[in-house]
Tab-separated table of N, CA, C and O in Angstrom:
chain	number	residue	atom	x	y	z
A	32	UNK	N	-98.152	20.254	52.083
A	32	UNK	CA	-99.008	21.413	51.928
A	32	UNK	C	-98.822	22.308	53.145
A	32	UNK	O	-98.582	21.826	54.246
A	33	UNK	N	-98.930	23.598	52.933
A	33	UNK	CA	-98.826	24.574	54.018
A	33	UNK	C	-100.149	25.311	54.147
A	33	UNK	O	-100.683	25.834	53.166
A	34	UNK	N	-100.676	25.346	55.361
A	34	UNK	CA	-101.882	26.126	55.652
A	34	UNK	C	-101.456	27.286	56.537
A	34	UNK	O	-100.664	27.108	57.457
A	35	UNK	N	-101.987	28.476	56.257
A	35	UNK	CA	-101.609	29.664	57.021
A	35	UNK	C	-102.829	30.330	57.630
A	35	UNK	O	-103.873	30.413	56.999
A	36	UNK	N	-102.625	30.862	58.828
A	36	UNK	CA	-103.649	31.650	59.501
A	36	UNK	C	-102.940	32.843	60.135
A	36	UNK	O	-102.193	32.677	61.099
A	37	UNK	N	-103.164	34.036	59.569
A	37	UNK	CA	-102.471	35.230	60.058
A	37	UNK	C	-103.260	35.911	61.164
A	37	UNK	O	-104.464	36.069	61.073
A	38	UNK	N	-102.534	36.302	62.205
A	38	UNK	CA	-103.128	37.010	63.338
A	38	UNK	C	-102.187	38.126	63.743
A	38	UNK	O	-101.119	37.853	64.287
A	39	UNK	N	-102.564	39.356	63.478
A	39	UNK	CA	-101.777	40.534	63.836
A	39	UNK	C	-100.310	40.338	63.467
A	39	UNK	O	-99.959	40.332	62.308
A	40	UNK	N	-99.448	40.146	64.443
A	40	UNK	CA	-98.012	40.067	64.177
A	40	UNK	C	-97.488	38.640	64.172
A	40	UNK	O	-96.283	38.414	64.196
A	41	UNK	N	-98.389	37.666	64.164
A	41	UNK	CA	-97.976	36.260	64.184
A	41	UNK	C	-98.741	35.493	63.103
A	41	UNK	O	-99.846	35.875	62.729
A	42	UNK	N	-98.139	34.430	62.633
A	42	UNK	CA	-98.756	33.585	61.626
A	42	UNK	C	-98.696	32.137	62.091
A	42	UNK	O	-97.618	31.638	62.425
A	43	UNK	N	-99.850	31.484	62.113
A	43	UNK	CA	-99.892	30.053	62.442
A	43	UNK	C	-99.710	29.287	61.142
A	43	UNK	O	-100.469	29.461	60.190
A	44	UNK	N	-98.680	28.450	61.117
A	44	UNK	CA	-98.389	27.618	59.954
A	44	UNK	C	-98.712	26.177	60.311
A	44	UNK	O	-98.240	25.663	61.328
A	45	UNK	N	-99.515	25.526	59.472
A	45	UNK	CA	-99.794	24.109	59.646
A	45	UNK	C	-99.166	23.373	58.470
A	45	UNK	O	-99.500	23.629	57.315
A	46	UNK	N	-98.234	22.492	58.783
A	46	UNK	CA	-97.567	21.658	57.797
A	46	UNK	C	-98.401	20.383	57.677
A	46	UNK	O	-98.756	19.780	58.688
A	47	UNK	N	-98.719	19.961	56.446
A	47	UNK	CA	-99.592	18.812	56.227
A	47	UNK	C	-98.920	17.855	55.241
A	47	UNK	O	-98.434	18.282	54.188
A	48	UNK	N	-98.907	16.561	55.609
A	48	UNK	CA	-98.369	15.527	54.717
A	48	UNK	C	-99.381	14.375	54.644
A	48	UNK	O	-100.215	14.222	55.528
A	49	UNK	N	-99.299	13.547	53.583
A	49	UNK	CA	-100.184	12.387	53.486
A	49	UNK	C	-99.951	11.417	54.650
A	49	UNK	O	-98.853	11.365	55.214
A	50	UNK	N	-100.951	10.652	54.988
A	50	UNK	CA	-100.891	9.742	56.132
A	50	UNK	C	-99.803	8.689	56.002
A	50	UNK	O	-99.169	8.323	56.978
A	51	UNK	N	-99.558	8.210	54.794
A	51	UNK	CA	-98.655	7.073	54.620
A	51	UNK	C	-97.341	7.408	53.916
A	51	UNK	O	-96.589	6.508	53.575
A	52	UNK	N	-97.066	8.643	53.672
A	52	UNK	CA	-95.844	8.997	52.953
A	52	UNK	C	-95.059	10.038	53.711
A	52	UNK	O	-95.500	11.182	53.804
A	53	UNK	N	-93.945	9.732	54.213
A	53	UNK	CA	-93.395	8.383	54.374
A	53	UNK	C	-93.968	7.709	55.611
A	53	UNK	O	-94.589	8.354	56.444
A	54	UNK	N	-93.700	6.431	55.730
A	54	UNK	CA	-94.187	5.662	56.876
A	54	UNK	C	-93.424	6.050	58.138
A	54	UNK	O	-92.294	6.507	58.077
A	55	UNK	N	-94.068	5.840	59.277
A	55	UNK	CA	-93.404	6.077	60.559
A	55	UNK	C	-93.463	7.519	61.013
A	55	UNK	O	-94.143	8.356	60.434
A	56	UNK	N	-92.721	7.789	62.069
A	56	UNK	CA	-92.723	9.123	62.676
A	56	UNK	C	-92.016	10.137	61.777
A	56	UNK	O	-90.983	9.845	61.187
A	57	UNK	N	-92.613	11.337	61.686
A	57	UNK	CA	-92.059	12.432	60.898
A	57	UNK	C	-92.140	13.696	61.739
A	57	UNK	O	-93.111	13.906	62.468
A	58	UNK	N	-91.126	14.553	61.640
A	58	UNK	CA	-91.181	15.859	62.300
A	58	UNK	C	-90.734	16.929	61.320
A	58	UNK	O	-90.048	16.644	60.333
A	59	UNK	N	-91.151	18.160	61.581
A	59	UNK	CA	-90.673	19.289	60.794
A	59	UNK	C	-89.551	19.938	61.598
A	59	UNK	O	-89.667	20.135	62.805
A	60	UNK	N	-88.451	20.204	60.932
A	60	UNK	CA	-87.302	20.835	61.575
A	60	UNK	C	-86.902	22.044	60.746
A	60	UNK	O	-87.051	22.058	59.532
A	61	UNK	N	-86.437	23.076	61.426
A	61	UNK	CA	-86.063	24.274	60.695
A	61	UNK	C	-85.486	25.344	61.584
A	61	UNK	O	-85.191	25.124	62.765
A	62	UNK	N	-85.354	26.518	60.998
A	62	UNK	CA	-84.798	27.670	61.711
A	62	UNK	C	-85.592	27.981	62.976
A	62	UNK	O	-85.036	28.444	63.968
A	63	UNK	N	-86.890	27.724	62.956
A	63	UNK	CA	-87.773	28.085	64.074
A	63	UNK	C	-87.643	27.154	65.280
A	63	UNK	O	-88.134	27.469	66.355
A	64	UNK	N	-86.982	26.004	65.118
A	64	UNK	CA	-86.778	25.108	66.265
A	64	UNK	C	-85.322	24.634	66.363
A	64	UNK	O	-85.047	23.561	66.886
A	65	UNK	N	-84.429	25.466	65.839
A	65	UNK	CA	-82.985	25.182	65.878
A	65	UNK	C	-82.641	23.826	65.260
A	65	UNK	O	-81.699	23.170	65.673
A	66	UNK	N	-83.451	23.387	64.287
A	66	UNK	CA	-83.198	22.150	63.547
A	66	UNK	C	-83.129	20.939	64.474
A	66	UNK	O	-82.345	20.018	64.246
A	67	UNK	N	-83.959	20.928	65.507
A	67	UNK	CA	-83.987	19.832	66.471
A	67	UNK	C	-85.046	18.795	66.081
A	67	UNK	O	-86.243	19.065	66.197
A	68	UNK	N	-84.634	17.600	65.642
A	68	UNK	CA	-85.597	16.548	65.288
A	68	UNK	C	-86.493	16.194	66.475
A	68	UNK	O	-86.055	16.188	67.622
A	69	UNK	N	-87.746	15.921	66.182
A	69	UNK	CA	-88.687	15.492	67.207
A	69	UNK	C	-89.353	16.615	67.976
A	69	UNK	O	-90.289	16.370	68.729
A	70	UNK	N	-88.915	17.852	67.788
A	70	UNK	CA	-89.516	18.980	68.503
A	70	UNK	C	-90.950	19.219	68.041
A	70	UNK	O	-91.822	19.513	68.853
A	71	UNK	N	-91.206	19.084	66.748
A	71	UNK	CA	-92.538	19.292	66.183
A	71	UNK	C	-92.942	18.061	65.359
A	71	UNK	O	-92.863	18.061	64.130
A	72	UNK	N	-93.405	16.994	66.029
A	72	UNK	CA	-93.809	15.776	65.310
A	72	UNK	C	-95.201	15.910	64.689
A	72	UNK	O	-96.071	16.596	65.219
A	73	UNK	N	-95.378	15.244	63.578
A	73	UNK	CA	-96.686	15.209	62.920
A	73	UNK	C	-97.614	14.262	63.667
A	73	UNK	O	-97.174	13.246	64.204
A	74	UNK	N	-98.913	14.607	63.681
A	74	UNK	CA	-99.940	13.760	64.288
A	74	UNK	C	-101.052	13.526	63.263
A	74	UNK	O	-101.278	14.347	62.377
A	75	UNK	N	-101.740	12.412	63.402
A	75	UNK	CA	-102.813	12.049	62.469
A	75	UNK	C	-104.018	12.965	62.628
A	75	UNK	O	-104.357	13.379	63.737
A	76	UNK	N	-104.665	13.248	61.492
A	76	UNK	CA	-105.901	14.032	61.481
A	76	UNK	C	-107.044	13.149	61.006
A	76	UNK	O	-106.815	12.133	60.352
A	77	UNK	N	-108.282	13.530	61.328
A	77	UNK	CA	-109.441	12.714	60.934
A	77	UNK	C	-109.559	12.472	59.424
A	77	UNK	O	-110.089	11.451	59.006
A	78	UNK	N	-109.038	13.380	58.602
A	78	UNK	CA	-109.156	13.220	57.152
A	78	UNK	C	-108.096	12.288	56.564
A	78	UNK	O	-108.021	12.106	55.354
A	79	UNK	N	-107.242	11.712	57.420
A	79	UNK	CA	-106.234	10.769	56.951
A	79	UNK	C	-104.869	11.375	56.698
A	79	UNK	O	-103.925	10.651	56.418
A	80	UNK	N	-104.756	12.683	56.770
A	80	UNK	CA	-103.453	13.320	56.625
A	80	UNK	C	-102.797	13.434	57.998
A	80	UNK	O	-103.401	13.117	59.017
A	81	UNK	N	-101.564	13.899	58.023
A	81	UNK	CA	-100.861	14.189	59.280
A	81	UNK	C	-100.447	15.655	59.254
A	81	UNK	O	-100.151	16.206	58.192
A	82	UNK	N	-100.411	16.276	60.439
A	82	UNK	CA	-100.069	17.694	60.484
A	82	UNK	C	-99.371	18.064	61.783
A	82	UNK	O	-99.420	17.330	62.769
A	83	UNK	N	-98.758	19.230	61.745
A	83	UNK	CA	-98.172	19.857	62.926
A	83	UNK	C	-98.231	21.365	62.680
A	83	UNK	O	-98.048	21.824	61.557
A	84	UNK	N	-98.530	22.121	63.732
A	84	UNK	CA	-98.643	23.582	63.609
A	84	UNK	C	-97.607	24.281	64.476
A	84	UNK	O	-97.274	23.810	65.564
A	85	UNK	N	-97.127	25.402	63.972
A	85	UNK	CA	-96.248	26.284	64.734
A	85	UNK	C	-96.723	27.712	64.499
A	85	UNK	O	-97.232	28.036	63.432
A	86	UNK	N	-96.592	28.553	65.498
A	86	UNK	CA	-96.936	29.969	65.365
A	86	UNK	C	-95.647	30.763	65.385
A	86	UNK	O	-94.834	30.619	66.309
A	87	UNK	N	-95.471	31.587	64.355
A	87	UNK	CA	-94.217	32.306	64.147
A	87	UNK	C	-94.473	33.790	63.935
A	87	UNK	O	-95.559	34.175	63.492
A	88	UNK	N	-93.474	34.629	64.201
A	88	UNK	CA	-93.613	36.049	63.899
A	88	UNK	C	-93.870	36.249	62.397
A	88	UNK	O	-93.274	35.559	61.558
A	89	UNK	N	-94.737	37.195	62.082
A	89	UNK	CA	-95.047	37.500	60.686
A	89	UNK	C	-93.909	38.254	60.018
A	89	UNK	O	-93.034	38.808	60.683
A	90	UNK	N	-93.960	38.248	58.689
A	90	UNK	CA	-92.987	38.973	57.858
A	90	UNK	C	-91.560	38.454	58.037
A	90	UNK	O	-90.606	39.227	57.995
A	91	UNK	N	-91.427	37.129	58.223
A	91	UNK	CA	-90.119	36.509	58.387
A	91	UNK	C	-89.933	35.409	57.343
A	91	UNK	O	-90.880	34.977	56.693
A	92	UNK	N	-88.713	34.942	57.231
A	92	UNK	CA	-88.342	33.873	56.299
A	92	UNK	C	-87.686	32.756	57.099
A	92	UNK	O	-86.783	33.014	57.894
A	93	UNK	N	-88.140	31.518	56.892
A	93	UNK	CA	-87.624	30.373	57.637
A	93	UNK	C	-87.283	29.229	56.695
A	93	UNK	O	-88.083	28.876	55.831
A	94	UNK	N	-86.117	28.633	56.894
A	94	UNK	CA	-85.758	27.418	56.196
A	94	UNK	C	-86.285	26.232	56.993
A	94	UNK	O	-86.313	26.272	58.226
A	95	UNK	N	-86.710	25.165	56.296
A	95	UNK	CA	-87.202	23.975	56.984
A	95	UNK	C	-87.131	22.767	56.062
A	95	UNK	O	-87.005	22.898	54.844
A	96	UNK	N	-87.211	21.588	56.664
A	96	UNK	CA	-87.321	20.309	55.951
A	96	UNK	C	-88.091	19.354	56.836
A	96	UNK	O	-88.294	19.616	58.019
A	97	UNK	N	-88.497	18.235	56.261
A	97	UNK	CA	-89.154	17.190	57.013
A	97	UNK	C	-88.152	16.063	57.247
A	97	UNK	O	-87.338	15.748	56.372
A	98	UNK	N	-88.235	15.458	58.432
A	98	UNK	CA	-87.342	14.349	58.777
A	98	UNK	C	-88.171	13.159	59.234
A	98	UNK	O	-88.938	13.259	60.192
A	99	UNK	N	-88.017	12.049	58.522
A	99	UNK	CA	-88.743	10.823	58.852
A	99	UNK	C	-87.801	9.814	59.492
A	99	UNK	O	-86.575	9.968	59.454
A	100	UNK	N	-88.409	8.787	60.051
A	100	UNK	CA	-87.675	7.689	60.674
A	100	UNK	C	-86.604	7.160	59.705
A	100	UNK	O	-86.829	7.099	58.503
A	101	UNK	N	-85.459	6.811	60.241
A	101	UNK	CA	-84.380	6.277	59.423
A	101	UNK	C	-83.531	7.350	58.772
A	101	UNK	O	-82.861	7.097	57.777
A	102	UNK	N	-83.573	8.570	59.316
A	102	UNK	CA	-82.795	9.696	58.807
A	102	UNK	C	-83.137	10.022	57.350
A	102	UNK	O	-82.279	10.344	56.544
A	103	UNK	N	-84.430	9.928	57.017
A	103	UNK	CA	-84.917	10.227	55.672
A	103	UNK	C	-85.422	11.675	55.642
A	103	UNK	O	-86.440	11.997	56.260
A	104	UNK	N	-84.706	12.553	54.954
A	104	UNK	CA	-85.065	13.965	54.819
A	104	UNK	C	-85.862	14.145	53.534
A	104	UNK	O	-85.529	13.572	52.501
A	105	UNK	N	-86.903	14.981	53.586
A	105	UNK	CA	-87.630	15.310	52.366
A	105	UNK	C	-88.192	16.726	52.460
A	105	UNK	O	-88.220	17.329	53.524
A	106	UNK	N	-88.597	17.245	51.309
A	106	UNK	CA	-88.981	18.649	51.192
A	106	UNK	C	-90.480	18.819	50.977
A	106	UNK	O	-91.180	17.897	50.581
A	107	UNK	N	-90.921	20.048	51.203
A	107	UNK	CA	-92.304	20.448	50.954
A	107	UNK	C	-92.395	20.934	49.513
A	107	UNK	O	-91.770	21.949	49.166
A	108	UNK	N	-93.145	20.220	48.682
A	108	UNK	CA	-93.238	20.609	47.270
A	108	UNK	C	-93.983	21.923	47.063
A	108	UNK	O	-93.840	22.561	46.028
A	109	UNK	N	-94.775	22.358	48.055
A	109	UNK	CA	-95.522	23.609	47.937
A	109	UNK	C	-94.883	24.737	48.751
A	109	UNK	O	-95.569	25.692	49.118
A	110	UNK	N	-93.598	24.627	49.020
A	110	UNK	CA	-92.895	25.673	49.776
A	110	UNK	C	-92.901	26.978	48.990
A	110	UNK	O	-93.064	26.989	47.763
A	111	UNK	N	-92.707	28.075	49.699
A	111	UNK	CA	-92.680	29.387	49.058
A	111	UNK	C	-91.452	29.571	48.183
A	111	UNK	O	-91.467	30.344	47.226
A	112	UNK	N	-90.377	28.875	48.521
A	112	UNK	CA	-89.119	29.028	47.798
A	112	UNK	C	-88.199	27.883	48.187
A	112	UNK	O	-88.536	27.064	49.030
A	113	UNK	N	-87.020	27.847	47.607
A	113	UNK	CA	-85.979	26.876	47.935
A	113	UNK	C	-84.672	27.625	48.154
A	113	UNK	O	-84.422	28.640	47.536
A	114	UNK	N	-83.839	27.066	49.027
A	114	UNK	CA	-82.526	27.650	49.300
A	114	UNK	C	-81.565	26.475	49.450
A	114	UNK	O	-81.410	25.931	50.547
A	115	UNK	N	-80.971	26.044	48.365
A	115	UNK	CA	-80.144	24.849	48.405
A	115	UNK	C	-81.015	23.650	48.699
A	115	UNK	O	-81.992	23.393	48.003
A	116	UNK	N	-80.735	22.910	49.774
A	116	UNK	CA	-81.527	21.741	50.145
A	116	UNK	C	-82.810	22.097	50.896
A	116	UNK	O	-83.708	21.286	50.977
A	117	UNK	N	-82.894	23.278	51.447
A	117	UNK	CA	-84.011	23.621	52.335
A	117	UNK	C	-85.207	24.203	51.599
A	117	UNK	O	-85.072	24.939	50.625
A	118	UNK	N	-86.376	23.876	52.114
A	118	UNK	CA	-87.608	24.553	51.697
A	118	UNK	C	-87.658	25.875	52.449
A	118	UNK	O	-87.154	25.980	53.573
A	119	UNK	N	-88.290	26.885	51.860
A	119	UNK	CA	-88.377	28.211	52.487
A	119	UNK	C	-89.851	28.561	52.693
A	119	UNK	O	-90.688	28.345	51.820
A	120	UNK	N	-90.105	29.116	53.858
A	120	UNK	CA	-91.442	29.544	54.256
A	120	UNK	C	-91.393	31.039	54.570
A	120	UNK	O	-90.508	31.494	55.277
A	121	UNK	N	-92.333	31.799	54.005
A	121	UNK	CA	-92.472	33.227	54.301
A	121	UNK	C	-93.746	33.400	55.124
A	121	UNK	O	-94.813	32.971	54.704
A	122	UNK	N	-93.624	34.005	56.308
A	122	UNK	CA	-94.819	34.187	57.150
A	122	UNK	C	-95.479	35.520	56.888
A	122	UNK	O	-94.909	36.432	56.384
């Protein structure tokens, strides 16, 4: 799930995944962090989900995917669009 909070020329995006799917450490990787694993790791929230937030310039398009332990890549089912293997986010 993607949560958005727009502020003037920037948009805060919060990526949210279930607590147990997949197991282990997960990070979001994409155009906004040069596809570097571990740069934006998910952390547990009180409601049992896991999340990570990034603030990005508004009116932009970013490709991203999730990467879990064991080189397991997966996509955001609620992404704004798809581009081949990547999920697409519009800020």
